[in-house]
Amino acid sequence: MATSTYEMNRERVIAVAAELFARNGYHGTGIAELGKAAGLGRGALYHYIESKEALLYAISKEQVDRMNTFAERAMSAGLEPEELLRTLARGLLRNIADHRAQWAVFFRDYGALTGERRDKVITARERYEGYWRQALDRGVQAGVLRPTPRLLVKGILGMLNYTYLWFDPGGELTPEQVADDFLDALMRGVRAG
């Protein structure tokens, strides 16, 4: 949460960038367009951002960090394995529904990051995938899930992540209901016995 005028303005610039990048793509959005949309001249814009890539990094890293924090809390909440998986799925779909533009940017454009920024986002993404693997492993250890291939985590996350393309927040189902429907289908396939 922003506490100073500078932080509030920086957050506003990041939010405007997320909307523009989501609509036009990272490479299809120029600094002049961003400045105009944010109501800032080039000099004022660079007061709040280091570069266009820094904006892409901020957008991408914030969402993955948010999900890692959520997953850490869920993992330590003492939930039964199936409820843990359900909690992770609900949290992810709620976050995607609430931050669709940012997730669109992340999924489509994080590959444009370079060097240390790219490495940090990939490391954070892999950490998040690791929480899902741990949740599945807990179910196997508890005897309620059968062993699954390591690659299953990518399949589960792919199923959930790409809701950013089609989920309608004003539609018939909530993100949590979609998550439950997906988890119900998944659990029928991995439940032991």
mmCIF file of C-alpha atoms in Angstrom:
data_model
loop_
_atom_site.group_PDB
_atom_site.id
_atom_site.type_symbol
_atom_site.label_atom_id
_atom_site.label_comp_id
_atom_site.label_asym_id
_atom_site.label_seq_id
_atom_site.Cartn_x
_atom_site.Cartn_y
_atom_site.Cartn_z
ATOM 1 C CA MET A 1 0.000 0.000 0.000
ATOM 2 C CA ALA A 2 1.397 3.372 -1.039
ATOM 3 C CA THR A 3 2.190 5.756 1.784
ATOM 4 C CA SER A 4 3.645 8.792 0.021
ATOM 5 C CA THR A 5 2.635 10.864 -2.984
ATOM 6 C CA TYR A 6 5.652 9.511 -4.837
ATOM 7 C CA GLU A 7 4.623 5.899 -4.121
ATOM 8 C CA MET A 8 0.993 6.589 -5.075
ATOM 9 C CA ASN A 9 2.075 8.172 -8.354
ATOM 10 C CA ARG A 10 4.482 5.314 -9.062
ATOM 11 C CA GLU A 11 1.744 2.762 -8.420
ATOM 12 C CA ARG A 12 -0.543 4.717 -10.763
ATOM 13 C CA VAL A 13 2.120 4.679 -13.500
ATOM 14 C CA ILE A 14 2.556 0.915 -13.031
ATOM 15 C CA ALA A 15 -1.223 0.372 -13.205
ATOM 16 C CA VAL A 16 -1.487 2.468 -16.384
ATOM 17 C CA ALA A 17 1.438 0.556 -17.882
ATOM 18 C CA ALA A 18 -0.233 -2.770 -17.027
ATOM 19 C CA GLU A 19 -3.417 -1.726 -18.830
ATOM 20 C CA LEU A 20 -1.512 -0.495 -21.892
ATOM 21 C CA PHE A 21 0.795 -3.526 -22.028
ATOM 22 C CA ALA A 22 -2.199 -5.840 -21.645
ATOM 23 C CA ARG A 23 -4.041 -4.119 -24.471
ATOM 24 C CA ASN A 24 -1.163 -3.389 -26.878
ATOM 25 C CA GLY A 25 1.600 -5.719 -25.724
ATOM 26 C CA TYR A 26 4.838 -4.707 -24.069
ATOM 27 C CA HIS A 27 6.622 -4.194 -27.380
ATOM 28 C CA GLY A 28 3.605 -2.411 -28.863
ATOM 29 C CA THR A 29 3.519 0.267 -26.167
ATOM 30 C CA GLY A 30 5.832 3.249 -26.385
ATOM 31 C CA ILE A 31 7.084 5.487 -23.610
ATOM 32 C CA ALA A 32 5.352 8.503 -25.179
ATOM 33 C CA GLU A 33 2.035 6.627 -25.161
ATOM 34 C CA LEU A 34 2.598 5.606 -21.556
ATOM 35 C CA GLY A 35 3.419 9.171 -20.512
ATOM 36 C CA LYS A 36 0.312 10.503 -22.248
ATOM 37 C CA ALA A 37 -1.935 7.883 -20.632
ATOM 38 C CA ALA A 38 -0.409 8.622 -17.222
ATOM 39 C CA GLY A 39 -0.698 12.371 -17.772
ATOM 40 C CA LEU A 40 3.046 12.844 -17.384
ATOM 41 C CA GLY A 41 5.771 14.273 -19.579
ATOM 42 C CA ARG A 42 8.808 12.151 -20.363
ATOM 43 C CA GLY A 43 10.911 13.696 -17.582
ATOM 44 C CA ALA A 44 8.175 13.332 -14.987
ATOM 45 C CA LEU A 45 7.520 9.758 -16.118
ATOM 46 C CA TYR A 46 11.184 8.827 -15.643
ATOM 47 C CA HIS A 47 10.982 10.290 -12.148
ATOM 48 C CA TYR A 48 8.749 7.313 -11.297
ATOM 49 C CA ILE A 49 10.288 4.611 -13.457
ATOM 50 C CA GLU A 50 13.795 3.602 -14.396
ATOM 51 C CA SER A 51 12.834 2.193 -17.784
ATOM 52 C CA LYS A 52 10.044 0.454 -19.649
ATOM 53 C CA GLU A 53 11.623 -2.875 -18.730
ATOM 54 C CA ALA A 54 11.567 -1.836 -15.065
ATOM 55 C CA LEU A 55 7.796 -1.409 -15.424
ATOM 56 C CA LEU A 56 7.447 -4.864 -16.937
ATOM 57 C CA TYR A 57 9.507 -6.268 -14.082
ATOM 58 C CA ALA A 58 7.414 -4.480 -11.434
ATOM 59 C CA ILE A 59 4.166 -5.727 -12.974
ATOM 60 C CA SER A 60 5.394 -9.307 -13.335
ATOM 61 C CA LYS A 61 7.203 -9.660 -10.026
ATOM 62 C CA GLU A 62 4.425 -8.129 -7.946
ATOM 63 C CA GLN A 63 1.886 -10.742 -8.990
ATOM 64 C CA VAL A 64 4.186 -13.730 -8.519
ATOM 65 C CA ASP A 65 5.369 -12.390 -5.169
ATOM 66 C CA ARG A 66 1.761 -11.896 -4.101
ATOM 67 C CA MET A 67 0.976 -15.521 -4.954
ATOM 68 C CA ASN A 68 4.101 -16.789 -3.186
ATOM 69 C CA THR A 69 3.056 -14.946 -0.031
ATOM 70 C CA PHE A 70 -0.438 -16.414 -0.307
ATOM 71 C CA ALA A 71 0.962 -19.921 -0.873
ATOM 72 C CA GLU A 72 3.338 -19.628 2.102
ATOM 73 C CA ARG A 73 0.404 -18.789 4.374
ATOM 74 C CA ALA A 74 -1.707 -21.605 2.967
ATOM 75 C CA MET A 75 1.134 -24.110 3.367
ATOM 76 C CA SER A 76 1.522 -23.232 7.045
ATOM 77 C CA ALA A 77 -2.215 -23.151 7.839
ATOM 78 C CA GLY A 78 -2.446 -26.842 8.738
ATOM 79 C CA LEU A 79 -4.968 -27.626 6.009
ATOM 80 C CA GLU A 80 -5.740 -31.154 4.851
ATOM 81 C CA PRO A 81 -4.098 -31.868 1.453
ATOM 82 C CA GLU A 82 -7.230 -31.533 -0.670
ATOM 83 C CA GLU A 83 -8.290 -28.328 1.101
ATOM 84 C CA LEU A 84 -4.764 -26.970 0.657
ATOM 85 C CA LEU A 85 -4.932 -27.572 -3.104
ATOM 86 C CA ARG A 86 -8.395 -26.006 -3.209
ATOM 87 C CA THR A 87 -7.152 -22.981 -1.262
ATOM 88 C CA LEU A 88 -4.209 -22.529 -3.619
ATOM 89 C CA ALA A 89 -6.495 -22.762 -6.667
ATOM 90 C CA ARG A 90 -9.067 -20.364 -5.250
ATOM 91 C CA GLY A 91 -6.383 -17.865 -4.293
ATOM 92 C CA LEU A 92 -4.800 -17.959 -7.729
ATOM 93 C CA LEU A 93 -8.055 -17.545 -9.625
ATOM 94 C CA ARG A 94 -9.199 -14.750 -7.332
ATOM 95 C CA ASN A 95 -5.897 -12.960 -7.915
ATOM 96 C CA ILE A 96 -6.119 -13.438 -11.679
ATOM 97 C CA ALA A 97 -9.705 -12.112 -11.690
ATOM 98 C CA ASP A 98 -8.699 -9.093 -9.606
ATOM 99 C CA HIS A 99 -5.522 -8.342 -11.605
ATOM 100 C CA ARG A 100 -6.287 -9.505 -15.144
ATOM 101 C CA ALA A 101 -4.234 -6.860 -16.903
ATOM 102 C CA GLN A 102 -1.154 -7.602 -14.806
ATOM 103 C CA TRP A 103 -1.489 -11.347 -15.396
ATOM 104 C CA ALA A 104 -1.984 -10.833 -19.127
ATOM 105 C CA VAL A 105 1.264 -8.867 -19.153
ATOM 106 C CA PHE A 106 3.036 -11.480 -17.064
ATOM 107 C CA PHE A 107 1.957 -14.460 -19.161
ATOM 108 C CA ARG A 108 2.525 -12.813 -22.518
ATOM 109 C CA ASP A 109 5.512 -10.582 -21.936
ATOM 110 C CA TYR A 110 7.684 -11.567 -18.969
ATOM 111 C CA GLY A 111 9.986 -13.261 -21.495
ATOM 112 C CA ALA A 112 11.019 -9.784 -22.649
ATOM 113 C CA LEU A 113 12.795 -9.269 -19.334
ATOM 114 C CA THR A 114 16.552 -9.573 -19.421
ATOM 115 C CA GLY A 115 19.360 -10.445 -17.062
ATOM 116 C CA GLU A 116 18.787 -10.363 -13.332
ATOM 117 C CA ARG A 117 15.187 -9.191 -13.673
ATOM 118 C CA ARG A 118 14.287 -12.186 -15.812
ATOM 119 C CA ASP A 119 16.142 -14.523 -13.444
ATOM 120 C CA LYS A 120 14.284 -13.148 -10.408
ATOM 121 C CA VAL A 121 10.868 -13.545 -12.031
ATOM 122 C CA ILE A 122 11.656 -17.084 -13.178
ATOM 123 C CA THR A 123 12.952 -17.978 -9.710
ATOM 124 C CA ALA A 124 9.797 -16.579 -8.108
ATOM 125 C CA ARG A 125 7.610 -18.477 -10.582
ATOM 126 C CA GLU A 126 9.495 -21.713 -9.898
ATOM 127 C CA ARG A 127 9.107 -21.124 -6.163
ATOM 128 C CA TYR A 128 5.352 -20.833 -6.626
ATOM 129 C CA GLU A 129 5.268 -24.038 -8.653
ATOM 130 C CA GLY A 130 7.201 -25.652 -5.802
ATOM 131 C CA TYR A 131 4.392 -24.890 -3.357
ATOM 132 C CA TRP A 132 1.982 -26.756 -5.597
ATOM 133 C CA ARG A 133 4.362 -29.711 -5.805
ATOM 134 C CA GLN A 134 4.668 -29.721 -2.002
ATOM 135 C CA ALA A 135 0.871 -29.656 -1.679
ATOM 136 C CA LEU A 136 0.531 -32.668 -3.991
ATOM 137 C CA ASP A 137 3.347 -34.458 -2.149
ATOM 138 C CA ARG A 138 1.575 -33.882 1.174
ATOM 139 C CA GLY A 139 -1.471 -35.624 -0.245
ATOM 140 C CA VAL A 140 0.631 -38.580 -1.360
ATOM 141 C CA GLN A 141 2.333 -38.788 2.050
ATOM 142 C CA ALA A 142 -1.078 -38.675 3.755
ATOM 143 C CA GLY A 143 -2.298 -41.480 1.508
ATOM 144 C CA VAL A 144 -5.141 -39.433 0.023
ATOM 145 C CA LEU A 145 -3.536 -38.786 -3.374
ATOM 146 C CA ARG A 146 -1.700 -41.130 -5.653
ATOM 147 C CA PRO A 147 1.804 -40.245 -6.859
ATOM 148 C CA THR A 148 1.744 -37.951 -9.869
ATOM 149 C CA PRO A 149 4.331 -36.980 -12.467
ATOM 150 C CA ARG A 150 6.370 -33.889 -11.605
ATOM 151 C CA LEU A 151 5.055 -32.277 -14.774
ATOM 152 C CA LEU A 152 1.477 -32.352 -13.456
ATOM 153 C CA VAL A 153 2.065 -29.086 -11.603
ATOM 154 C CA LYS A 154 2.649 -27.279 -14.902
ATOM 155 C CA GLY A 155 -0.556 -28.808 -16.260
ATOM 156 C CA ILE A 156 -2.582 -27.734 -13.231
ATOM 157 C CA LEU A 157 -1.164 -24.231 -13.305
ATOM 158 C CA GLY A 158 -1.692 -24.005 -17.055
ATOM 159 C CA MET A 159 -5.345 -24.900 -16.570
ATOM 160 C CA LEU A 160 -5.728 -22.227 -13.882
ATOM 161 C CA ASN A 161 -3.435 -19.538 -15.263
ATOM 162 C CA TYR A 162 -5.012 -19.207 -18.654
ATOM 163 C CA THR A 163 -8.357 -18.240 -17.206
ATOM 164 C CA TYR A 164 -7.028 -14.696 -17.660
ATOM 165 C CA LEU A 165 -7.951 -15.144 -21.335
ATOM 166 C CA TRP A 166 -11.591 -15.967 -20.857
ATOM 167 C CA PHE A 167 -12.794 -15.496 -17.288
ATOM 168 C CA ASP A 168 -15.514 -12.860 -16.957
ATOM 169 C CA PRO A 169 -15.498 -11.331 -13.448
ATOM 170 C CA GLY A 170 -19.094 -10.207 -13.996
ATOM 171 C CA GLY A 171 -20.154 -13.609 -15.288
ATOM 172 C CA GLU A 172 -22.199 -16.409 -13.812
ATOM 173 C CA LEU A 173 -19.384 -18.037 -11.794
ATOM 174 C CA THR A 174 -17.016 -16.555 -9.248
ATOM 175 C CA PRO A 175 -13.285 -17.280 -9.503
ATOM 176 C CA GLU A 176 -13.659 -19.553 -6.488
ATOM 177 C CA GLN A 177 -16.424 -21.553 -8.186
ATOM 178 C CA VAL A 178 -14.286 -22.014 -11.300
ATOM 179 C CA ALA A 179 -11.368 -23.087 -9.090
ATOM 180 C CA ASP A 180 -13.614 -25.599 -7.313
ATOM 181 C CA ASP A 181 -14.884 -27.017 -10.619
ATOM 182 C CA PHE A 182 -11.323 -27.412 -11.895
ATOM 183 C CA LEU A 183 -10.149 -28.948 -8.611
ATOM 184 C CA ASP A 184 -13.077 -31.361 -8.531
ATOM 185 C CA ALA A 185 -12.114 -32.640 -11.988
ATOM 186 C CA LEU A 186 -8.456 -32.849 -11.000
ATOM 187 C CA MET A 187 -9.106 -34.615 -7.716
ATOM 188 C CA ARG A 188 -11.123 -37.352 -9.422
ATOM 189 C CA GLY A 189 -7.963 -38.091 -11.385
ATOM 190 C CA VAL A 190 -5.403 -38.045 -8.560
ATOM 191 C CA ARG A 191 -7.334 -39.236 -5.526
ATOM 192 C CA ALA A 192 -5.950 -42.470 -4.103
ATOM 193 C CA GLY A 193 -8.118 -45.606 -4.106
#
